[in-house]
PDB file of C-alpha atoms in Angstrom:
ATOM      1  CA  UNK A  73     145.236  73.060  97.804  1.00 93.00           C
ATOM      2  CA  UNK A  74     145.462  69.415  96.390  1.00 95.00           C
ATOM      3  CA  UNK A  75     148.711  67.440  96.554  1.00 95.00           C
ATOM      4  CA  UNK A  76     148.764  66.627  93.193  1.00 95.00           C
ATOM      5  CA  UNK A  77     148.519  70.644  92.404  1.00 96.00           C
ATOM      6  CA  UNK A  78     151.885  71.507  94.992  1.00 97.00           C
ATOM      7  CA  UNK A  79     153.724  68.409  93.421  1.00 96.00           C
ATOM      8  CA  UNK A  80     152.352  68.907  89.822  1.00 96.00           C
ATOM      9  CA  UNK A  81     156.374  70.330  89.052  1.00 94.00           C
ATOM     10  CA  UNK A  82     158.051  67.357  90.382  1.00 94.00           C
ATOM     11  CA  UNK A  83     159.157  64.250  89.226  1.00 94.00           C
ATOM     12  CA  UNK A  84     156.526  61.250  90.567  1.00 94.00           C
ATOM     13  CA  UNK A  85     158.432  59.044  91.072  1.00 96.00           C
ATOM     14  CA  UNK A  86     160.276  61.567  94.343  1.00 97.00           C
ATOM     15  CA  UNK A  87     156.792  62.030  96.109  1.00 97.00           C
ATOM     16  CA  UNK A  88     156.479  59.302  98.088  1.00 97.00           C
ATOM     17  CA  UNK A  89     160.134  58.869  99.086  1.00 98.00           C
ATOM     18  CA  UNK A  90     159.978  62.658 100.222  1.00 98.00           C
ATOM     19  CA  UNK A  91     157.259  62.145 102.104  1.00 98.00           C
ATOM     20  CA  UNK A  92     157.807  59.466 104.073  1.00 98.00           C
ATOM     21  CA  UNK A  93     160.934  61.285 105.210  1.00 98.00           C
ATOM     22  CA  UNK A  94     161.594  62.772 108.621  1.00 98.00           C
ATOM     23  CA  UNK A  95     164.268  65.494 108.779  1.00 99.00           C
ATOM     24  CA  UNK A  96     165.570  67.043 112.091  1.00 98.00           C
ATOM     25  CA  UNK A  97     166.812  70.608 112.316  1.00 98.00           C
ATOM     26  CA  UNK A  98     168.773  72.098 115.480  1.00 98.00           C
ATOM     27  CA  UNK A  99     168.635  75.906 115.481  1.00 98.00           C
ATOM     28  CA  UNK A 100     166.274  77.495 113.982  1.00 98.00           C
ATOM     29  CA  UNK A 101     168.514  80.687 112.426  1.00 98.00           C
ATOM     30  CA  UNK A 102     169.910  81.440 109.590  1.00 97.00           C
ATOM     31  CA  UNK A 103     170.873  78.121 108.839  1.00 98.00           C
ATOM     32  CA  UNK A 104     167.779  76.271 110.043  1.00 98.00           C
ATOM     33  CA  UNK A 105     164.979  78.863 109.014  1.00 98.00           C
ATOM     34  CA  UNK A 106     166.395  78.727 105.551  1.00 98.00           C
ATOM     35  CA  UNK A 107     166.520  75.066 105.216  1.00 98.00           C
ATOM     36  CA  UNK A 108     163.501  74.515 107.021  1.00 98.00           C
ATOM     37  CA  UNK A 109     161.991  76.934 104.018  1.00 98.00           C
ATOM     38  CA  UNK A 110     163.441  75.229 101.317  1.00 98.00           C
ATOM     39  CA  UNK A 111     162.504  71.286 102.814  1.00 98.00           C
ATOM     40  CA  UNK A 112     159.280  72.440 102.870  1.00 98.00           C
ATOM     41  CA  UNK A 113     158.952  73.111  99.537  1.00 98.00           C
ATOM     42  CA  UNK A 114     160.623  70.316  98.178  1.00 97.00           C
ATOM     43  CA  UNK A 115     158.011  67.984 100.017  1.00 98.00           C
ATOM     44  CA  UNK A 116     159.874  66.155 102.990  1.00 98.00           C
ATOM     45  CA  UNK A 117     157.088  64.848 105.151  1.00 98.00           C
ATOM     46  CA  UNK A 118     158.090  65.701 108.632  1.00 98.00           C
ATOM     47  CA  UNK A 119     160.324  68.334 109.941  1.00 98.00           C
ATOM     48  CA  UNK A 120     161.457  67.648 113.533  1.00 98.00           C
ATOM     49  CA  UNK A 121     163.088  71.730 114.778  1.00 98.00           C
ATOM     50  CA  UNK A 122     163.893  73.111 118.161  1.00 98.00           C
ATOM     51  CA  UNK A 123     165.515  76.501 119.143  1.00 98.00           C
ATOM     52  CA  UNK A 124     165.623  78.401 122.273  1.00 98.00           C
ATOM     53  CA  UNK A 125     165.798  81.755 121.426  1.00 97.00           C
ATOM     54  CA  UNK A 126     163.430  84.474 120.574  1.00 98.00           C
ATOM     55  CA  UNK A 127     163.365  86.920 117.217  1.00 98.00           C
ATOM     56  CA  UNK A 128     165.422  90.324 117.914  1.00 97.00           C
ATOM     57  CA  UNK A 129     165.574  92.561 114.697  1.00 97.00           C
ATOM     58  CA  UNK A 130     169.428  91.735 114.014  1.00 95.00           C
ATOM     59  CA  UNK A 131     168.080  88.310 113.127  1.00 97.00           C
ATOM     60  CA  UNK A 132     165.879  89.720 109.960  1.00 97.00           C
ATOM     61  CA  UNK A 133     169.206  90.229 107.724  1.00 96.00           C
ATOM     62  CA  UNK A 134     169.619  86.517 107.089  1.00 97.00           C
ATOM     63  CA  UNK A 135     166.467  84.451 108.610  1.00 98.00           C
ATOM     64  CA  UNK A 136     162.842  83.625 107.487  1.00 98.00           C
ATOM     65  CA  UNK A 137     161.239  85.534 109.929  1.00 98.00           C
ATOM     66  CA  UNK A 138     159.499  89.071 109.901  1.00 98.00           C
ATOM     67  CA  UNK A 139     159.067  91.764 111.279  1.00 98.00           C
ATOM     68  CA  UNK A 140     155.893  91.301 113.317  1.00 98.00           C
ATOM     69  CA  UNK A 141     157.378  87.992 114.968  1.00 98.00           C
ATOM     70  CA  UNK A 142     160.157  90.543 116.920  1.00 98.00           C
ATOM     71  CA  UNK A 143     160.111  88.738 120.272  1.00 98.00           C
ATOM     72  CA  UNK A 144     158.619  85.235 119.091  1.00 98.00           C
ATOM     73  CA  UNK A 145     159.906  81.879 119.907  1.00 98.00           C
ATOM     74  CA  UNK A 146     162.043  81.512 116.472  1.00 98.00           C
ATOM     75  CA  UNK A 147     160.778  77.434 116.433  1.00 98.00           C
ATOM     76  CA  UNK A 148     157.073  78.629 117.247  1.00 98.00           C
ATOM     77  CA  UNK A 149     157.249  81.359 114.295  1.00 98.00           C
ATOM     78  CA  UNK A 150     158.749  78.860 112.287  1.00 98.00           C
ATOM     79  CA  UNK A 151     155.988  76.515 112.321  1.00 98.00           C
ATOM     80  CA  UNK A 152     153.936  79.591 111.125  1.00 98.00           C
ATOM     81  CA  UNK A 153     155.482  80.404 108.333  1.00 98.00           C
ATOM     82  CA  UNK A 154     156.475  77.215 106.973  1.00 98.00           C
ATOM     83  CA  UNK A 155     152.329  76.542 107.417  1.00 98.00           C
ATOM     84  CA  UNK A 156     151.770  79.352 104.995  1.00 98.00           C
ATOM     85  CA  UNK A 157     153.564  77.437 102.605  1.00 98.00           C
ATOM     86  CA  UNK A 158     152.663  73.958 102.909  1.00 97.00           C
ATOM     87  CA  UNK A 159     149.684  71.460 104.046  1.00 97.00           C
ATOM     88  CA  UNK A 160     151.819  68.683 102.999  1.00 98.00           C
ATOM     89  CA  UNK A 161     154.901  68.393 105.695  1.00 98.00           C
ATOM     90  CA  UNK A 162     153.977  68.313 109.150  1.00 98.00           C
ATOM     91  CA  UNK A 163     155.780  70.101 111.764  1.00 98.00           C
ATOM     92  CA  UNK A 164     157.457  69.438 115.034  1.00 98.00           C
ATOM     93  CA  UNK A 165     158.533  72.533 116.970  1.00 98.00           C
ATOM     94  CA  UNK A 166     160.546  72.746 120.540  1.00 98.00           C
ATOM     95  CA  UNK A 167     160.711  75.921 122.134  1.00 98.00           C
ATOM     96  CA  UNK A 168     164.142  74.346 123.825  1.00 98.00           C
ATOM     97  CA  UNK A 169     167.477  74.184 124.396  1.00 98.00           C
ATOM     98  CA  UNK A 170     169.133  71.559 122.693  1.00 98.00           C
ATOM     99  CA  UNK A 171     171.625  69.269 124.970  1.00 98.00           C
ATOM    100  CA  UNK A 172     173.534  66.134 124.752  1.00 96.00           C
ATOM    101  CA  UNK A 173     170.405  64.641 126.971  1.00 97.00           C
ATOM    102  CA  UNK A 174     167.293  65.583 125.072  1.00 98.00           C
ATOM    103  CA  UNK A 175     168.833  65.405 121.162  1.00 98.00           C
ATOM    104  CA  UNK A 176     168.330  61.305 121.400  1.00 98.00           C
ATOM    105  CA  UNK A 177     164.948  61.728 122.710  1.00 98.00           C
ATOM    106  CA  UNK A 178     163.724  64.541 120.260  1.00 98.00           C
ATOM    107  CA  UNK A 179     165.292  63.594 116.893  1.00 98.00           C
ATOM    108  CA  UNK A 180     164.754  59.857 117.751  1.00 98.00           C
ATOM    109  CA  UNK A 181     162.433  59.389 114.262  1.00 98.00           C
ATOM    110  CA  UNK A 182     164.308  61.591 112.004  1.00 98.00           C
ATOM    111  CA  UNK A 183     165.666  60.189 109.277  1.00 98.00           C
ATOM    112  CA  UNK A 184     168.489  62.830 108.404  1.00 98.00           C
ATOM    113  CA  UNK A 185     169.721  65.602 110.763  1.00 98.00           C
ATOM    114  CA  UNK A 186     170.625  69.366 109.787  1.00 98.00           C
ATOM    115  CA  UNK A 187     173.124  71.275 112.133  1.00 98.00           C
ATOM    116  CA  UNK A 188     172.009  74.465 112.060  1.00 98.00           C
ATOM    117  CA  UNK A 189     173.695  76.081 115.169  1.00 97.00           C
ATOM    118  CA  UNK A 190     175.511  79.173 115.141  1.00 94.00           C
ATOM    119  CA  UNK A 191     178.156  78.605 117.860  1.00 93.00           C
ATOM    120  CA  UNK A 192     180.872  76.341 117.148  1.00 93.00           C
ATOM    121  CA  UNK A 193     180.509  74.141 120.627  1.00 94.00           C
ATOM    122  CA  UNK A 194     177.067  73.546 119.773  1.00 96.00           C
ATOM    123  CA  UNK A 195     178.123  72.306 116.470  1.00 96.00           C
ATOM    124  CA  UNK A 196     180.975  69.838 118.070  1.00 94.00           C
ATOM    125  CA  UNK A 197     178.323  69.188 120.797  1.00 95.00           C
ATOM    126  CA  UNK A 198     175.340  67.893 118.754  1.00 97.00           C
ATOM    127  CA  UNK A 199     177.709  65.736 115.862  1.00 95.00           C
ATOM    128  CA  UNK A 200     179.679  64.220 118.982  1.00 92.00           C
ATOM    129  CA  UNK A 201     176.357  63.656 120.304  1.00 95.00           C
ATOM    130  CA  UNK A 202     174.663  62.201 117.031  1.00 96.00           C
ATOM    131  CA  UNK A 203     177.482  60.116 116.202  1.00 92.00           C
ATOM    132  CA  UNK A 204     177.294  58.455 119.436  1.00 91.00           C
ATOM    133  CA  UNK A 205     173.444  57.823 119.501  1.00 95.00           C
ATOM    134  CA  UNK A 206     172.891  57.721 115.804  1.00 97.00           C
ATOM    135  CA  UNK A 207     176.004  56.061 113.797  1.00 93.00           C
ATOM    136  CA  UNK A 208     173.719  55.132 110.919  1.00 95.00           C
ATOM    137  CA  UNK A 209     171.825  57.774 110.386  1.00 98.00           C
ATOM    138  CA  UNK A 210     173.490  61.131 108.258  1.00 98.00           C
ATOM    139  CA  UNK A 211     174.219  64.049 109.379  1.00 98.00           C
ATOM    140  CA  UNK A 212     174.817  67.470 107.577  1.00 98.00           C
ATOM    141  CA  UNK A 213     176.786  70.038 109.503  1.00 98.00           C
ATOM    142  CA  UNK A 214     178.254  73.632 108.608  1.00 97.00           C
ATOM    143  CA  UNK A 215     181.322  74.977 108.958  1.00 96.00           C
ATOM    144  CA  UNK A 216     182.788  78.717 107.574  1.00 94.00           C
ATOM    145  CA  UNK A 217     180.048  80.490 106.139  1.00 94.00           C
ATOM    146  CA  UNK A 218     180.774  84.001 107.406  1.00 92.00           C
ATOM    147  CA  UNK A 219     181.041  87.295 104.969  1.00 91.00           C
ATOM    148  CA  UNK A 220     180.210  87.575 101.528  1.00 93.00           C
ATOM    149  CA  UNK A 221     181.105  86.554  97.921  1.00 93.00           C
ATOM    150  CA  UNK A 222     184.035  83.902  97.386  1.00 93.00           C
ATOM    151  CA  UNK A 223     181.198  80.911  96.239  1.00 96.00           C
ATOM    152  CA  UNK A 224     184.396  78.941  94.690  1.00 97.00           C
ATOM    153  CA  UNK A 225     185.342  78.647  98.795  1.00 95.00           C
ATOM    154  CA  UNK A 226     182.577  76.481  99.183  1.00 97.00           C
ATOM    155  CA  UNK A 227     182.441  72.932  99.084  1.00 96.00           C
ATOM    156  CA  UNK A 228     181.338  69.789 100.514  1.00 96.00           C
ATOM    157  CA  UNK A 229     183.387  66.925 102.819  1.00 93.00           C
ATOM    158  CA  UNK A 230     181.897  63.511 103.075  1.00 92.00           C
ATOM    159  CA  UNK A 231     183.178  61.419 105.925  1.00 90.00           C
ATOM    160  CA  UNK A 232     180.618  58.318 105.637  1.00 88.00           C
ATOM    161  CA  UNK A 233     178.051  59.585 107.730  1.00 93.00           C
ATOM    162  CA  UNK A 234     178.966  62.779 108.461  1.00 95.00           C
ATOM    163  CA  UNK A 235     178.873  65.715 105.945  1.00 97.00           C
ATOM    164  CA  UNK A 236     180.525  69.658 106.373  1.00 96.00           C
ATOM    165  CA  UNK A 237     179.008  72.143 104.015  1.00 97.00           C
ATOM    166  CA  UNK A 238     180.754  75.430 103.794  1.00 96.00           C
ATOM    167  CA  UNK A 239     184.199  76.715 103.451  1.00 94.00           C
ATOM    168  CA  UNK A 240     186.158  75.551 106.776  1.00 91.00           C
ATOM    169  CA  UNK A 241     187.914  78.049 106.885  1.00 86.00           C
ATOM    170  CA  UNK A 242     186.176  81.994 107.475  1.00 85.00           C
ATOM    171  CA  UNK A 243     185.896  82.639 111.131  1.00 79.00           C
ATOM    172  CA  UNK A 244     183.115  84.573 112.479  1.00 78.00           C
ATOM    173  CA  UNK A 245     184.474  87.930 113.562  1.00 78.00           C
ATOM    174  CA  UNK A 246     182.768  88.738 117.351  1.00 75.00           C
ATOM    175  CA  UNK A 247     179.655  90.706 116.950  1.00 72.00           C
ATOM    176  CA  UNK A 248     179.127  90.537 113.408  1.00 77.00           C
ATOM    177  CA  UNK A 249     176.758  87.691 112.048  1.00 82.00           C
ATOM    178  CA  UNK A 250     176.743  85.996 108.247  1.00 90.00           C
ATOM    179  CA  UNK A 251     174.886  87.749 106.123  1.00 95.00           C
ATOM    180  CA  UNK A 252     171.822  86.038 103.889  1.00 97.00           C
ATOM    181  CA  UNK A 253     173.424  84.953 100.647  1.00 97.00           C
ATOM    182  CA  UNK A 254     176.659  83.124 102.332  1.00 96.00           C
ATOM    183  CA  UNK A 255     174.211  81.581 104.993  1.00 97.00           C
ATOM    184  CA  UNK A 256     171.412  80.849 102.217  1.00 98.00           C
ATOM    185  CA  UNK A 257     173.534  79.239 100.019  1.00 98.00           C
ATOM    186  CA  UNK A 258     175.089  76.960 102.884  1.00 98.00           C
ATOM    187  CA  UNK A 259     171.871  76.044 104.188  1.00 98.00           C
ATOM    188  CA  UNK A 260     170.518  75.216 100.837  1.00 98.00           C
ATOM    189  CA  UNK A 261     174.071  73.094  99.983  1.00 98.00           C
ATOM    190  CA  UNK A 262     172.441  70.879 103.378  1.00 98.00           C
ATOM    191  CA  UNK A 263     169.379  70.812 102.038  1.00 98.00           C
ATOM    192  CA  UNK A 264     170.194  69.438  98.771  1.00 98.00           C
ATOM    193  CA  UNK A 265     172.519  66.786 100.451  1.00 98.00           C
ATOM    194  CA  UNK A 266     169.328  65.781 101.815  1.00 98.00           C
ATOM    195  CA  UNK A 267     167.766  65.056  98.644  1.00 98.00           C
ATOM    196  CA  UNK A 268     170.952  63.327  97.557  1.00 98.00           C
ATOM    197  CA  UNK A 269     171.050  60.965 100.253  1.00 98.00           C
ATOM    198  CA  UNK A 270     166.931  60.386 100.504  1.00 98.00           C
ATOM    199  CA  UNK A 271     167.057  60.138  96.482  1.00 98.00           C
ATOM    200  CA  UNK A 272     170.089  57.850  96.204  1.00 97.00           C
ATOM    201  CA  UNK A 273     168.731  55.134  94.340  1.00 95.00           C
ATOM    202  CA  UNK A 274     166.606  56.671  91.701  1.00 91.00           C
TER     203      UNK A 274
ATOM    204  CA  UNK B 419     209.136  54.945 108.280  1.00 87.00           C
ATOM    205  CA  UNK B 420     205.341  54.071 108.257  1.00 94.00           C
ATOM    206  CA  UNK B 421     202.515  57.085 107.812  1.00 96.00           C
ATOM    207  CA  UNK B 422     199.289  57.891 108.479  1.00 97.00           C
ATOM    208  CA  UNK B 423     197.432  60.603 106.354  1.00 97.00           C
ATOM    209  CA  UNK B 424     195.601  63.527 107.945  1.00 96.00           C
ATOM    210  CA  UNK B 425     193.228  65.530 105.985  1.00 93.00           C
ATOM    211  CA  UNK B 426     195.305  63.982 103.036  1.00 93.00           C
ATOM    212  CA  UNK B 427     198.849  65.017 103.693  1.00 94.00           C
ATOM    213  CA  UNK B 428     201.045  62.305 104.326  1.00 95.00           C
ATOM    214  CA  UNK B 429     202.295  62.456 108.045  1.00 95.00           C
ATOM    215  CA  UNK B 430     205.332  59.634 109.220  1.00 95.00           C
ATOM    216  CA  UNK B 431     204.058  57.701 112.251  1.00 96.00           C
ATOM    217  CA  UNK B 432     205.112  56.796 115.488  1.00 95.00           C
ATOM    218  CA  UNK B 433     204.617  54.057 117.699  1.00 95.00           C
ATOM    219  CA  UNK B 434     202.147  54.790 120.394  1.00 95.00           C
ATOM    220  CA  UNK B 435     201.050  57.691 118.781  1.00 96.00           C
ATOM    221  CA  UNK B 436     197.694  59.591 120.101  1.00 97.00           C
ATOM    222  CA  UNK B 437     195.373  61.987 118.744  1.00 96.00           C
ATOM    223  CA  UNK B 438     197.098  65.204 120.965  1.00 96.00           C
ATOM    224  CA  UNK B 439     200.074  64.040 119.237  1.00 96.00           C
ATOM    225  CA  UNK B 440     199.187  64.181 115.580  1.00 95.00           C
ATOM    226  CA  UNK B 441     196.818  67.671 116.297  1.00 95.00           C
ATOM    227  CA  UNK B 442     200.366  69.552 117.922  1.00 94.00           C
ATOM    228  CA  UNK B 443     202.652  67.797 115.306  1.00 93.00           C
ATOM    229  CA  UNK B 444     200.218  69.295 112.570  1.00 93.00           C
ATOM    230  CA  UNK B 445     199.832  72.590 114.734  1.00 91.00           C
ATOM    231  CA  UNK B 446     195.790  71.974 114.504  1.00 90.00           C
ATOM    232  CA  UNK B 447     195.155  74.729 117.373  1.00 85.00           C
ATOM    233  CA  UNK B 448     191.276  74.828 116.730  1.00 84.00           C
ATOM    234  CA  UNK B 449     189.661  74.236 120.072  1.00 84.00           C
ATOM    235  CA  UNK B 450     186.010  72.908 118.524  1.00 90.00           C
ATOM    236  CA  UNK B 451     186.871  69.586 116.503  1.00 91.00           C
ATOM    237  CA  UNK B 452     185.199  66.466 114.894  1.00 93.00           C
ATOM    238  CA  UNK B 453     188.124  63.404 114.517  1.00 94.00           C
ATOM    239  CA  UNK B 454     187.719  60.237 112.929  1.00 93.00           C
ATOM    240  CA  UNK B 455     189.960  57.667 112.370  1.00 96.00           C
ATOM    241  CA  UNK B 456     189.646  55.273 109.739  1.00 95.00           C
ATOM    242  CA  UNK B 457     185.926  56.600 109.803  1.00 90.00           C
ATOM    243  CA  UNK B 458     185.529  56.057 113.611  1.00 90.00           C
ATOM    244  CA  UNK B 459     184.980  59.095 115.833  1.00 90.00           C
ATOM    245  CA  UNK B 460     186.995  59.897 118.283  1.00 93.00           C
ATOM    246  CA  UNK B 461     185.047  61.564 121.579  1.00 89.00           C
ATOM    247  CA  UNK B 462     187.046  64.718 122.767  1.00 88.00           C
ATOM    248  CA  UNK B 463     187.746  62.693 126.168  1.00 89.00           C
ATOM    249  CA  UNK B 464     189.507  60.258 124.548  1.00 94.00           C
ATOM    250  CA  UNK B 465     192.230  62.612 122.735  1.00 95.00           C
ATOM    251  CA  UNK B 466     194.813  61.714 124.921  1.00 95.00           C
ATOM    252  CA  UNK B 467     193.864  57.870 125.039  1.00 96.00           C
ATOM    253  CA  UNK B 468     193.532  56.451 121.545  1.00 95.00           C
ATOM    254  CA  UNK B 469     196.721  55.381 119.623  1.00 96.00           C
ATOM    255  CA  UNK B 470     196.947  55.991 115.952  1.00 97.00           C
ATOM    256  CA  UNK B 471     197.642  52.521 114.096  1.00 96.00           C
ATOM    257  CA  UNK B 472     200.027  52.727 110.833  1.00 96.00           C
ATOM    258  CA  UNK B 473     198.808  53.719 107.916  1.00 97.00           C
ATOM    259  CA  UNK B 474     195.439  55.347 109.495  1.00 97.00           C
ATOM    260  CA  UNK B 475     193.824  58.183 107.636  1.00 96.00           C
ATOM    261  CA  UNK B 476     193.056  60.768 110.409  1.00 96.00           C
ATOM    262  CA  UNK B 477     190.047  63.124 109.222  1.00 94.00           C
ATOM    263  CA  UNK B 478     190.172  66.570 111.459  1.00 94.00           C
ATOM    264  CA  UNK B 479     187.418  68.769 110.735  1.00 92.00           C
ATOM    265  CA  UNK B 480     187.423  72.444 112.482  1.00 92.00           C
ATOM    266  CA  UNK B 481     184.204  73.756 113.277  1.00 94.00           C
ATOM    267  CA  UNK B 482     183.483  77.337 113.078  1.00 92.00           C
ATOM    268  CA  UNK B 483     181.041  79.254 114.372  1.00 91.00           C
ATOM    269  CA  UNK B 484     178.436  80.883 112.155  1.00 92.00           C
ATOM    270  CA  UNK B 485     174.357  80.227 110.902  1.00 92.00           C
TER     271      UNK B 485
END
């Protein structure tokens, strides 16, 4: 595949500025595997992911993984199946659990950072954490994206460097995860914040 | 009376004010927060400490689990 045939639908004068761009991910689940999809096709040039935990089955109703990757490192997998869909971002994967002492390290060249967590103290735990290390650089975090329809709930708060996506409000009832459209739509509401910000001066 | 705003609503301020103050005053019971004030954060260690000057806007964002 040439790169002028994957970027033949896009605007030319985007290409470059995507690809020099380094994005960082933390969590690879619903949130992450979906953004890390829809990145990768928009052409960023480096994705920079990490995530502990392995595939069960419960995680097929709203992530980007399949069936034969059951019991896969979800970061691993990830890299897989973001390869299958394109030679032109590279990708970083950590099989690791992210703390307050290895974020700096690992996200030190990305340009943007994704939350993608699903637990709330991870959430406070990485922006504390990013804001600290990282004042100038963005960062896109989610908040209330549990259950289904309601799309006028959500919304986007900009608080200079710091961005929520989601509704702020729906708490996630114990045992029951988001389902794929609320949790798509969020992650894809990061993802074109992204673009935004990487695309602000065209 | 001087104010500071919090999430937009006007809220009168006191001297010596803190951030524990203005999160039971506005009944803000979340436990997992981001706080800025006039766009600074605020670390979760230093809730207690840091005074709210007049006329701050206090951003309190509640983070909820779910991805």
């Amino acid at each position: 595949m040439k790169k002028s045939d994957f970027f033949a639908n896009h605007d030319p004068r985007i290409i470059p500025i995507l690809q020099n761009s380094i994005v960082g991910i933390a969590g690879c689940g619903g949130l992450g595997s979906n953004a890390a999809f829809t990145l990768t096709r928009v052409g960023i040039g480096k994705l920079i992911f990490a995530d502990f935990d392995k595939i069960e089955p419960s995680n097929l109703n709203r992530q980007q993984f399949f069936i034969d990757q059951i019991g896969y490192y979800k970061a691993d997998a990830l890299k897989a199946n973001l390869s299958k869909i394109s030679t032109f971002t590279e990708f970083e994967a950590y099989n690791i659990k992210l703390t307050e002492a290895n974020i700096p390290e690992i996200f030190k060249d990305a340009d943007i950072m994704v939350e993608a967590f699903d637990k709330a103290e991870m959430k406070e735990m990485l922006i504390d954490c990013w804001l600290e290390h990282f004042p100038q650089k963005p960062i896109i975090a989610a908040s209330g994206l549990a259950g289904w329809g309601r799309n006028e709930l959500l919304k986007t708060r900009k608080l200079e460097n710091l961005y929520i996506c989601g509704d702020e409000q729906t708490e996630l009832q114990s045992g029951i995860s988001p389902m794929a459209p609320r949790v798509g739509i969020v992650a894809n509401m990061q993802v074109n914040l992204v673009l935004e910000i990487l695309l602000k001066d065209l | 009376m001087k104010k500071i705003t919090v999430n937009g609503n006007e809220v009168d301020w006191l001297e010596g004010m803190t951030i524990t103050d203005v999160l039971q005053k506005m009944n803000y019971t979340f436990k997992m927060l981001v706080i800025k004030v006039n766009g600074e954060l605020v670390r979760k260690k230093d809730y207690d400490s840091t005074t709210i000057p007049a006329g701050a806007d206090v951003k309190v964002i509640h983070l909820i689990s779910g991805g």
